[in-house]
């Protein structure tokens, strides 16, 4: 199984975001021939005011971004784990932060809404208050990917080991972590957290991230860390994207999962 992480620089321009994602995915299919493409968090809309965010949120199903990646999966006969999209809540003052997954026929096979909201103050004093505009999801979601069991998470979820343990106990072989990690937290926490989640769950961690600047609702420029990566169940980073937009691909091996779980059988040793 070949999986590609796609790294975008999404902004508050929906048409440009869709075009950018489709261009990178097309290039990845042509050069790397993956079975699965994984987009980052909020690839369809990032930044802008609350009003413009809600106005440009996707209807799921049926929105422009939703239909674009659904058609891509169907046309290219690949799986698309659609990172996350800003999902419209009709008549509401909030949106969902939602993953949709499509199989090779373009059929939606899974939908996950981000559980943990990013409400923090960064080291430089910059506040982030995701829950002001985004409604939290509640469901733990896994799906079957041609014999591999895949767990769904989004960005800030990675700081909550109990979610990853729940996915591992449910049989996950791969856990997806589409993200839009801040530059400040990313430089210190991104890779170490992802590698830790891989080691403790003995799964492949697949983490595409947003890269670079975008403008928030106050007109301030914010920066995302990028460094999209794939880590194996031993915690080794086996693929990583350089600075800028781009993509990287790795092979997911059933034998590697089995080998690691045989070497250190933590599932059978767990006492709590």
PDB file of N, CA and C in Angstrom, residues 160-260:
ATOM      1  N   UNK A 160      -3.808  14.194  22.574  1.00  0.00           N
ATOM      2  CA  UNK A 160      -4.666  13.441  23.480  1.00  0.00           C
ATOM      3  C   UNK A 160      -4.466  11.944  23.230  1.00  0.00           C
ATOM      4  N   UNK A 161      -3.523  11.394  24.003  1.00  0.00           N
ATOM      5  CA  UNK A 161      -3.098  10.009  23.787  1.00  0.00           C
ATOM      6  C   UNK A 161      -4.251   9.029  23.972  1.00  0.00           C
ATOM      7  N   UNK A 162      -5.259   9.399  24.786  1.00  0.00           N
ATOM      8  CA  UNK A 162      -6.371   8.488  25.025  1.00  0.00           C
ATOM      9  C   UNK A 162      -7.158   8.213  23.742  1.00  0.00           C
ATOM     10  N   UNK A 163      -7.254   9.187  22.843  1.00  0.00           N
ATOM     11  CA  UNK A 163      -7.925   8.953  21.570  1.00  0.00           C
ATOM     12  C   UNK A 163      -7.140   7.944  20.738  1.00  0.00           C
ATOM     13  N   UNK A 164      -5.827   8.097  20.717  1.00  0.00           N
ATOM     14  CA  UNK A 164      -4.987   7.179  19.939  1.00  0.00           C
ATOM     15  C   UNK A 164      -5.008   5.777  20.532  1.00  0.00           C
ATOM     16  N   UNK A 165      -5.053   5.683  21.851  1.00  0.00           N
ATOM     17  CA  UNK A 165      -5.161   4.378  22.492  1.00  0.00           C
ATOM     18  C   UNK A 165      -6.499   3.723  22.156  1.00  0.00           C
ATOM     19  N   UNK A 166      -7.570   4.527  22.128  1.00  0.00           N
ATOM     20  CA  UNK A 166      -8.873   3.985  21.751  1.00  0.00           C
ATOM     21  C   UNK A 166      -8.850   3.448  20.325  1.00  0.00           C
ATOM     22  N   UNK A 167      -8.187   4.173  19.416  1.00  0.00           N
ATOM     23  CA  UNK A 167      -8.075   3.700  18.036  1.00  0.00           C
ATOM     24  C   UNK A 167      -7.242   2.435  17.955  1.00  0.00           C
ATOM     25  N   UNK A 168      -6.146   2.384  18.730  1.00  0.00           N
ATOM     26  CA  UNK A 168      -5.302   1.187  18.744  1.00  0.00           C
ATOM     27  C   UNK A 168      -6.079  -0.014  19.281  1.00  0.00           C
ATOM     28  N   UNK A 169      -6.816   0.193  20.364  1.00  0.00           N
ATOM     29  CA  UNK A 169      -7.606  -0.910  20.934  1.00  0.00           C
ATOM     30  C   UNK A 169      -8.674  -1.389  19.965  1.00  0.00           C
ATOM     31  N   UNK A 170      -9.136  -0.487  19.078  1.00  0.00           N
ATOM     32  CA  UNK A 170     -10.146  -0.851  18.080  1.00  0.00           C
ATOM     33  C   UNK A 170      -9.527  -1.516  16.857  1.00  0.00           C
ATOM     34  N   UNK A 171      -8.191  -1.658  16.864  1.00  0.00           N
ATOM     35  CA  UNK A 171      -7.530  -2.404  15.802  1.00  0.00           C
ATOM     36  C   UNK A 171      -6.870  -1.587  14.720  1.00  0.00           C
ATOM     37  N   UNK A 172      -6.654  -0.295  14.940  1.00  0.00           N
ATOM     38  CA  UNK A 172      -6.054   0.550  13.903  1.00  0.00           C
ATOM     39  C   UNK A 172      -4.661   0.057  13.514  1.00  0.00           C
ATOM     40  N   UNK A 173      -4.381   0.066  12.223  1.00  0.00           N
ATOM     41  CA  UNK A 173      -3.049  -0.195  11.674  1.00  0.00           C
ATOM     42  C   UNK A 173      -2.381   1.100  11.228  1.00  0.00           C
ATOM     43  N   UNK A 174      -3.198   2.065  10.835  1.00  0.00           N
ATOM     44  CA  UNK A 174      -2.763   3.372  10.341  1.00  0.00           C
ATOM     45  C   UNK A 174      -3.630   4.419  11.036  1.00  0.00           C
ATOM     46  N   UNK A 175      -3.021   5.528  11.449  1.00  0.00           N
ATOM     47  CA  UNK A 175      -3.801   6.634  11.987  1.00  0.00           C
ATOM     48  C   UNK A 175      -3.450   7.890  11.199  1.00  0.00           C
ATOM     49  N   UNK A 176      -4.466   8.527  10.660  1.00  0.00           N
ATOM     50  CA  UNK A 176      -4.297   9.748   9.880  1.00  0.00           C
ATOM     51  C   UNK A 176      -4.364  10.973  10.794  1.00  0.00           C
ATOM     52  N   UNK A 177      -3.483  11.960  10.515  1.00  0.00           N
ATOM     53  CA  UNK A 177      -3.429  13.169  11.339  1.00  0.00           C
ATOM     54  C   UNK A 177      -3.311  14.414  10.449  1.00  0.00           C
ATOM     55  N   UNK A 178      -4.281  14.699   9.597  1.00  0.00           N
ATOM     56  CA  UNK A 178      -4.219  15.938   8.810  1.00  0.00           C
ATOM     57  C   UNK A 178      -4.195  17.142   9.739  1.00  0.00           C
ATOM     58  N   UNK A 179      -3.327  18.114   9.437  1.00  0.00           N
ATOM     59  CA  UNK A 179      -3.061  19.169  10.408  1.00  0.00           C
ATOM     60  C   UNK A 179      -2.838  20.533   9.758  1.00  0.00           C
ATOM     61  N   UNK A 180      -2.968  21.554  10.610  1.00  0.00           N
ATOM     62  CA  UNK A 180      -2.566  22.922  10.284  1.00  0.00           C
ATOM     63  C   UNK A 180      -1.865  23.452  11.533  1.00  0.00           C
ATOM     64  N   UNK A 181      -0.663  22.944  11.784  1.00  0.00           N
ATOM     65  CA  UNK A 181       0.063  23.187  13.029  1.00  0.00           C
ATOM     66  C   UNK A 181       0.740  24.549  12.970  1.00  0.00           C
ATOM     67  N   UNK A 182       0.684  25.302  14.071  1.00  0.00           N
ATOM     68  CA  UNK A 182       1.346  26.595  14.096  1.00  0.00           C
ATOM     69  C   UNK A 182       2.863  26.431  14.014  1.00  0.00           C
ATOM     70  N   UNK A 183       3.525  27.438  13.466  1.00  0.00           N
ATOM     71  CA  UNK A 183       4.982  27.407  13.383  1.00  0.00           C
ATOM     72  C   UNK A 183       5.608  27.319  14.777  1.00  0.00           C
ATOM     73  N   UNK A 184       5.085  28.092  15.727  1.00  0.00           N
ATOM     74  CA  UNK A 184       5.694  28.132  17.057  1.00  0.00           C
ATOM     75  C   UNK A 184       5.626  26.787  17.770  1.00  0.00           C
ATOM     76  N   UNK A 185       4.465  26.157  17.756  1.00  0.00           N
ATOM     77  CA  UNK A 185       4.349  24.863  18.423  1.00  0.00           C
ATOM     78  C   UNK A 185       4.950  23.749  17.574  1.00  0.00           C
ATOM     79  N   UNK A 186       4.862  23.903  16.263  1.00  0.00           N
ATOM     80  CA  UNK A 186       5.356  22.860  15.371  1.00  0.00           C
ATOM     81  C   UNK A 186       6.840  22.612  15.478  1.00  0.00           C
ATOM     82  N   UNK A 187       7.625  23.660  15.583  1.00  0.00           N
ATOM     83  CA  UNK A 187       9.079  23.486  15.615  1.00  0.00           C
ATOM     84  C   UNK A 187       9.532  22.701  16.839  1.00  0.00           C
ATOM     85  N   UNK A 188       8.746  22.720  17.915  1.00  0.00           N
ATOM     86  CA  UNK A 188       9.119  22.010  19.132  1.00  0.00           C
ATOM     87  C   UNK A 188       8.360  20.698  19.340  1.00  0.00           C
ATOM     88  N   UNK A 189       7.121  20.626  18.858  1.00  0.00           N
ATOM     89  CA  UNK A 189       6.263  19.507  19.250  1.00  0.00           C
ATOM     90  C   UNK A 189       5.812  18.588  18.117  1.00  0.00           C
ATOM     91  N   UNK A 190       5.811  19.062  16.888  1.00  0.00           N
ATOM     92  CA  UNK A 190       5.197  18.323  15.779  1.00  0.00           C
ATOM     93  C   UNK A 190       5.759  16.913  15.629  1.00  0.00           C
ATOM     94  N   UNK A 191       7.029  16.812  15.318  1.00  0.00           N
ATOM     95  CA  UNK A 191       7.584  15.498  15.015  1.00  0.00           C
ATOM     96  C   UNK A 191       7.641  14.600  16.247  1.00  0.00           C
ATOM     97  N   UNK A 192       8.006  15.168  17.398  1.00  0.00           N
ATOM     98  CA  UNK A 192       8.136  14.328  18.587  1.00  0.00           C
ATOM     99  C   UNK A 192       6.794  13.740  18.997  1.00  0.00           C
ATOM    100  N   UNK A 193       5.713  14.512  18.882  1.00  0.00           N
ATOM    101  CA  UNK A 193       4.398  13.981  19.216  1.00  0.00           C
ATOM    102  C   UNK A 193       3.964  12.899  18.236  1.00  0.00           C
ATOM    103  N   UNK A 194       4.175  13.136  16.956  1.00  0.00           N
ATOM    104  CA  UNK A 194       3.762  12.156  15.955  1.00  0.00           C
ATOM    105  C   UNK A 194       4.535  10.847  16.103  1.00  0.00           C
ATOM    106  N   UNK A 195       5.836  10.947  16.336  1.00  0.00           N
ATOM    107  CA  UNK A 195       6.635   9.735  16.530  1.00  0.00           C
ATOM    108  C   UNK A 195       6.209   9.003  17.801  1.00  0.00           C
ATOM    109  N   UNK A 196       5.881   9.761  18.855  1.00  0.00           N
ATOM    110  CA  UNK A 196       5.404   9.138  20.087  1.00  0.00           C
ATOM    111  C   UNK A 196       4.093   8.398  19.856  1.00  0.00           C
ATOM    112  N   UNK A 197       3.168   9.024  19.116  1.00  0.00           N
ATOM    113  CA  UNK A 197       1.898   8.355  18.828  1.00  0.00           C
ATOM    114  C   UNK A 197       2.126   7.076  18.024  1.00  0.00           C
ATOM    115  N   UNK A 198       3.076   7.097  17.090  1.00  0.00           N
ATOM    116  CA  UNK A 198       3.381   5.891  16.314  1.00  0.00           C
ATOM    117  C   UNK A 198       3.930   4.791  17.216  1.00  0.00           C
ATOM    118  N   UNK A 199       4.859   5.143  18.093  1.00  0.00           N
ATOM    119  CA  UNK A 199       5.505   4.156  18.954  1.00  0.00           C
ATOM    120  C   UNK A 199       4.513   3.550  19.932  1.00  0.00           C
ATOM    121  N   UNK A 200       3.684   4.383  20.551  1.00  0.00           N
ATOM    122  CA  UNK A 200       2.804   3.859  21.594  1.00  0.00           C
ATOM    123  C   UNK A 200       1.627   3.065  21.022  1.00  0.00           C
ATOM    124  N   UNK A 201       1.199   3.389  19.796  1.00  0.00           N
ATOM    125  CA  UNK A 201       0.093   2.651  19.182  1.00  0.00           C
ATOM    126  C   UNK A 201       0.572   1.540  18.261  1.00  0.00           C
ATOM    127  N   UNK A 202       1.861   1.555  17.918  1.00  0.00           N
ATOM    128  CA  UNK A 202       2.444   0.589  16.972  1.00  0.00           C
ATOM    129  C   UNK A 202       1.662   0.586  15.651  1.00  0.00           C
ATOM    130  N   UNK A 203       1.383   1.789  15.190  1.00  0.00           N
ATOM    131  CA  UNK A 203       0.708   1.996  13.918  1.00  0.00           C
ATOM    132  C   UNK A 203       1.547   2.926  13.047  1.00  0.00           C
ATOM    133  N   UNK A 204       1.224   2.956  11.761  1.00  0.00           N
ATOM    134  CA  UNK A 204       1.745   4.004  10.892  1.00  0.00           C
ATOM    135  C   UNK A 204       0.979   5.295  11.185  1.00  0.00           C
ATOM    136  N   UNK A 205       1.703   6.391  11.322  1.00  0.00           N
ATOM    137  CA  UNK A 205       1.108   7.711  11.501  1.00  0.00           C
ATOM    138  C   UNK A 205       1.322   8.507  10.216  1.00  0.00           C
ATOM    139  N   UNK A 206       0.230   8.978   9.645  1.00  0.00           N
ATOM    140  CA  UNK A 206       0.265   9.680   8.361  1.00  0.00           C
ATOM    141  C   UNK A 206      -0.237  11.103   8.603  1.00  0.00           C
ATOM    142  N   UNK A 207       0.683  12.088   8.484  1.00  0.00           N
ATOM    143  CA  UNK A 207       0.390  13.437   8.963  1.00  0.00           C
ATOM    144  C   UNK A 207       0.739  14.501   7.921  1.00  0.00           C
ATOM    145  N   UNK A 208      -0.193  14.810   7.017  1.00  0.00           N
ATOM    146  CA  UNK A 208       0.007  15.939   6.103  1.00  0.00           C
ATOM    147  C   UNK A 208      -0.319  17.251   6.810  1.00  0.00           C
ATOM    148  N   UNK A 209       0.485  18.278   6.570  1.00  0.00           N
ATOM    149  CA  UNK A 209       0.265  19.553   7.246  1.00  0.00           C
ATOM    150  C   UNK A 209       0.189  20.721   6.287  1.00  0.00           C
ATOM    151  N   UNK A 210      -0.455  21.771   6.733  1.00  0.00           N
ATOM    152  CA  UNK A 210      -0.435  23.037   6.010  1.00  0.00           C
ATOM    153  C   UNK A 210       0.942  23.685   6.197  1.00  0.00           C
ATOM    154  N   UNK A 211       1.365  24.422   5.167  1.00  0.00           N
ATOM    155  CA  UNK A 211       2.647  25.131   5.220  1.00  0.00           C
ATOM    156  C   UNK A 211       2.436  26.617   4.932  1.00  0.00           C
ATOM    157  N   UNK A 212       3.169  27.465   5.653  1.00  0.00           N
ATOM    158  CA  UNK A 212       3.288  28.855   5.258  1.00  0.00           C
ATOM    159  C   UNK A 212       2.211  29.783   5.780  1.00  0.00           C
ATOM    160  N   UNK A 213       2.142  31.000   5.209  1.00  0.00           N
ATOM    161  CA  UNK A 213       1.296  32.055   5.750  1.00  0.00           C
ATOM    162  C   UNK A 213      -0.157  31.990   5.289  1.00  0.00           C
ATOM    163  N   UNK A 214      -1.019  32.502   6.178  1.00  0.00           N
ATOM    164  CA  UNK A 214      -2.394  32.808   5.805  1.00  0.00           C
ATOM    165  C   UNK A 214      -2.832  33.976   6.677  1.00  0.00           C
ATOM    166  N   UNK A 215      -3.897  34.638   6.274  1.00  0.00           N
ATOM    167  CA  UNK A 215      -4.361  35.836   6.971  1.00  0.00           C
ATOM    168  C   UNK A 215      -5.630  35.506   7.739  1.00  0.00           C
ATOM    169  N   UNK A 216      -5.635  35.817   9.048  1.00  0.00           N
ATOM    170  CA  UNK A 216      -6.799  35.508   9.865  1.00  0.00           C
ATOM    171  C   UNK A 216      -7.856  36.612   9.770  1.00  0.00           C
ATOM    172  N   UNK A 217      -8.916  36.466  10.554  1.00  0.00           N
ATOM    173  CA  UNK A 217     -10.033  37.386  10.466  1.00  0.00           C
ATOM    174  C   UNK A 217      -9.727  38.807  10.886  1.00  0.00           C
ATOM    175  N   UNK A 218      -8.659  38.996  11.674  1.00  0.00           N
ATOM    176  CA  UNK A 218      -8.278  40.350  12.101  1.00  0.00           C
ATOM    177  C   UNK A 218      -7.318  41.013  11.124  1.00  0.00           C
ATOM    178  N   UNK A 219      -6.923  40.268  10.094  1.00  0.00           N
ATOM    179  CA  UNK A 219      -5.960  40.790   9.130  1.00  0.00           C
ATOM    180  C   UNK A 219      -4.526  40.452   9.461  1.00  0.00           C
ATOM    181  N   UNK A 220      -4.302  39.725  10.567  1.00  0.00           N
ATOM    182  CA  UNK A 220      -2.945  39.328  10.960  1.00  0.00           C
ATOM    183  C   UNK A 220      -2.491  38.108  10.167  1.00  0.00           C
ATOM    184  N   UNK A 221      -1.202  38.061   9.860  1.00  0.00           N
ATOM    185  CA  UNK A 221      -0.635  36.913   9.161  1.00  0.00           C
ATOM    186  C   UNK A 221      -0.182  35.866  10.169  1.00  0.00           C
ATOM    187  N   UNK A 222      -0.604  34.649   9.942  1.00  0.00           N
ATOM    188  CA  UNK A 222      -0.202  33.531  10.790  1.00  0.00           C
ATOM    189  C   UNK A 222       0.570  32.526   9.947  1.00  0.00           C
ATOM    190  N   UNK A 223       1.461  31.779  10.590  1.00  0.00           N
ATOM    191  CA  UNK A 223       2.351  30.870   9.881  1.00  0.00           C
ATOM    192  C   UNK A 223       2.134  29.428  10.333  1.00  0.00           C
ATOM    193  N   UNK A 224       2.124  28.516   9.368  1.00  0.00           N
ATOM    194  CA  UNK A 224       1.989  27.087   9.656  1.00  0.00           C
ATOM    195  C   UNK A 224       3.294  26.361   9.377  1.00  0.00           C
ATOM    196  N   UNK A 225       3.516  25.275  10.108  1.00  0.00           N
ATOM    197  CA  UNK A 225       4.823  24.624  10.180  1.00  0.00           C
ATOM    198  C   UNK A 225       5.137  23.718   8.991  1.00  0.00           C
ATOM    199  N   UNK A 226       4.142  23.083   8.418  1.00  0.00           N
ATOM    200  CA  UNK A 226       4.430  22.135   7.335  1.00  0.00           C
ATOM    201  C   UNK A 226       5.084  20.871   7.859  1.00  0.00           C
ATOM    202  N   UNK A 227       6.181  20.445   7.178  1.00  0.00           N
ATOM    203  CA  UNK A 227       6.924  19.245   7.574  1.00  0.00           C
ATOM    204  C   UNK A 227       6.028  18.001   7.616  1.00  0.00           C
ATOM    205  N   UNK A 228       5.133  17.887   6.638  1.00  0.00           N
ATOM    206  CA  UNK A 228       4.280  16.709   6.528  1.00  0.00           C
ATOM    207  C   UNK A 228       5.134  15.450   6.556  1.00  0.00           C
ATOM    208  N   UNK A 229       4.641  14.408   7.241  1.00  0.00           N
ATOM    209  CA  UNK A 229       5.474  13.216   7.370  1.00  0.00           C
ATOM    210  C   UNK A 229       4.634  11.952   7.517  1.00  0.00           C
ATOM    211  N   UNK A 230       5.326  10.843   7.317  1.00  0.00           N
ATOM    212  CA  UNK A 230       4.794   9.509   7.606  1.00  0.00           C
ATOM    213  C   UNK A 230       5.796   8.818   8.514  1.00  0.00           C
ATOM    214  N   UNK A 231       5.313   8.296   9.644  1.00  0.00           N
ATOM    215  CA  UNK A 231       6.170   7.548  10.577  1.00  0.00           C
ATOM    216  C   UNK A 231       5.705   6.100  10.631  1.00  0.00           C
ATOM    217  N   UNK A 232       6.663   5.181  10.731  1.00  0.00           N
ATOM    218  CA  UNK A 232       6.306   3.764  10.799  1.00  0.00           C
ATOM    219  C   UNK A 232       6.036   3.351  12.248  1.00  0.00           C
ATOM    220  N   UNK A 233       5.585   2.110  12.499  1.00  0.00           N
ATOM    221  CA  UNK A 233       5.217   1.713  13.859  1.00  0.00           C
ATOM    222  C   UNK A 233       6.386   1.666  14.846  1.00  0.00           C
ATOM    223  N   UNK A 234       7.618   1.722  14.366  1.00  0.00           N
ATOM    224  CA  UNK A 234       8.783   1.781  15.237  1.00  0.00           C
ATOM    225  C   UNK A 234       9.133   3.231  15.593  1.00  0.00           C
ATOM    226  N   UNK A 235       8.452   4.178  14.958  1.00  0.00           N
ATOM    227  CA  UNK A 235       8.690   5.586  15.214  1.00  0.00           C
ATOM    228  C   UNK A 235       9.665   6.246  14.270  1.00  0.00           C
ATOM    229  N   UNK A 236      10.098   5.519  13.232  1.00  0.00           N
ATOM    230  CA  UNK A 236      10.990   6.112  12.234  1.00  0.00           C
ATOM    231  C   UNK A 236      10.184   6.955  11.246  1.00  0.00           C
ATOM    232  N   UNK A 237      10.693   8.131  10.907  1.00  0.00           N
ATOM    233  CA  UNK A 237      10.087   8.942   9.853  1.00  0.00           C
ATOM    234  C   UNK A 237      10.560   8.388   8.518  1.00  0.00           C
ATOM    235  N   UNK A 238       9.634   7.905   7.712  1.00  0.00           N
ATOM    236  CA  UNK A 238       9.996   7.235   6.457  1.00  0.00           C
ATOM    237  C   UNK A 238       9.663   8.080   5.228  1.00  0.00           C
ATOM    238  N   UNK A 239       9.015   9.222   5.435  1.00  0.00           N
ATOM    239  CA  UNK A 239       8.780  10.172   4.339  1.00  0.00           C
ATOM    240  C   UNK A 239       8.513  11.532   4.963  1.00  0.00           C
ATOM    241  N   UNK A 240       9.008  12.582   4.309  1.00  0.00           N
ATOM    242  CA  UNK A 240       8.787  13.940   4.806  1.00  0.00           C
ATOM    243  C   UNK A 240       8.807  14.910   3.635  1.00  0.00           C
ATOM    244  N   UNK A 241       7.964  15.946   3.716  1.00  0.00           N
ATOM    245  CA  UNK A 241       7.899  16.978   2.686  1.00  0.00           C
ATOM    246  C   UNK A 241       8.802  18.137   3.099  1.00  0.00           C
ATOM    247  N   UNK A 242       9.517  18.692   2.134  1.00  0.00           N
ATOM    248  CA  UNK A 242      10.359  19.859   2.386  1.00  0.00           C
ATOM    249  C   UNK A 242       9.500  21.102   2.574  1.00  0.00           C
ATOM    250  N   UNK A 243      10.157  22.238   2.861  1.00  0.00           N
ATOM    251  CA  UNK A 243       9.438  23.504   2.964  1.00  0.00           C
ATOM    252  C   UNK A 243       8.723  23.814   1.648  1.00  0.00           C
ATOM    253  N   UNK A 244       7.608  24.511   1.747  1.00  0.00           N
ATOM    254  CA  UNK A 244       6.824  24.832   0.566  1.00  0.00           C
ATOM    255  C   UNK A 244       5.709  23.826   0.380  1.00  0.00           C
ATOM    256  N   UNK A 245       4.946  23.980  -0.693  1.00  0.00           N
ATOM    257  CA  UNK A 245       3.919  22.995  -1.018  1.00  0.00           C
ATOM    258  C   UNK A 245       4.592  21.794  -1.685  1.00  0.00           C
ATOM    259  N   UNK A 246       3.958  20.638  -1.589  1.00  0.00           N
ATOM    260  CA  UNK A 246       4.552  19.451  -2.189  1.00  0.00           C
ATOM    261  C   UNK A 246       3.900  18.188  -1.666  1.00  0.00           C
ATOM    262  N   UNK A 247       4.596  17.075  -1.809  1.00  0.00           N
ATOM    263  CA  UNK A 247       4.059  15.788  -1.379  1.00  0.00           C
ATOM    264  C   UNK A 247       5.205  14.807  -1.169  1.00  0.00           C
ATOM    265  N   UNK A 248       4.913  13.752  -0.420  1.00  0.00           N
ATOM    266  CA  UNK A 248       5.890  12.683  -0.185  1.00  0.00           C
ATOM    267  C   UNK A 248       5.131  11.373  -0.016  1.00  0.00           C
ATOM    268  N   UNK A 249       5.773  10.282  -0.383  1.00  0.00           N
ATOM    269  CA  UNK A 249       5.108   8.980  -0.451  1.00  0.00           C
ATOM    270  C   UNK A 249       5.924   7.923   0.267  1.00  0.00           C
ATOM    271  N   UNK A 250       5.233   6.986   0.913  1.00  0.00           N
ATOM    272  CA  UNK A 250       5.901   5.857   1.570  1.00  0.00           C
ATOM    273  C   UNK A 250       5.068   4.603   1.378  1.00  0.00           C
ATOM    274  N   UNK A 251       5.729   3.469   1.480  1.00  0.00           N
ATOM    275  CA  UNK A 251       5.047   2.181   1.449  1.00  0.00           C
ATOM    276  C   UNK A 251       4.601   1.801   2.861  1.00  0.00           C
ATOM    277  N   UNK A 252       3.374   1.341   2.968  1.00  0.00           N
ATOM    278  CA  UNK A 252       2.835   0.832   4.230  1.00  0.00           C
ATOM    279  C   UNK A 252       2.902  -0.692   4.153  1.00  0.00           C
ATOM    280  N   UNK A 253       3.639  -1.287   5.077  1.00  0.00           N
ATOM    281  CA  UNK A 253       3.921  -2.721   5.015  1.00  0.00           C
ATOM    282  C   UNK A 253       3.263  -3.451   6.180  1.00  0.00           C
ATOM    283  N   UNK A 254       2.408  -4.428   5.860  1.00  0.00           N
ATOM    284  CA  UNK A 254       1.796  -5.250   6.906  1.00  0.00           C
ATOM    285  C   UNK A 254       2.858  -5.972   7.731  1.00  0.00           C
ATOM    286  N   UNK A 255       3.932  -6.433   7.082  1.00  0.00           N
ATOM    287  CA  UNK A 255       4.982  -7.160   7.798  1.00  0.00           C
ATOM    288  C   UNK A 255       5.657  -6.291   8.856  1.00  0.00           C
ATOM    289  N   UNK A 256       5.793  -4.985   8.587  1.00  0.00           N
ATOM    290  CA  UNK A 256       6.426  -4.104   9.560  1.00  0.00           C
ATOM    291  C   UNK A 256       5.544  -3.942  10.794  1.00  0.00           C
ATOM    292  N   UNK A 257       4.242  -3.831  10.591  1.00  0.00           N
ATOM    293  CA  UNK A 257       3.324  -3.752  11.726  1.00  0.00           C
ATOM    294  C   UNK A 257       3.428  -5.013  12.581  1.00  0.00           C
ATOM    295  N   UNK A 258       3.402  -6.162  11.915  1.00  0.00           N
ATOM    296  CA  UNK A 258       3.470  -7.438  12.633  1.00  0.00           C
ATOM    297  C   UNK A 258       4.794  -7.587  13.365  1.00  0.00           C
ATOM    298  N   UNK A 259       5.883  -7.193  12.731  1.00  0.00           N
ATOM    299  CA  UNK A 259       7.213  -7.333  13.344  1.00  0.00           C
ATOM    300  C   UNK A 259       7.330  -6.502  14.611  1.00  0.00           C
ATOM    301  N   UNK A 260       6.905  -5.235  14.531  1.00  0.00           N
ATOM    302  CA  UNK A 260       7.012  -4.342  15.690  1.00  0.00           C
ATOM    303  C   UNK A 260       6.146  -4.834  16.839  1.00  0.00           C
TER     304      UNK A 260
END
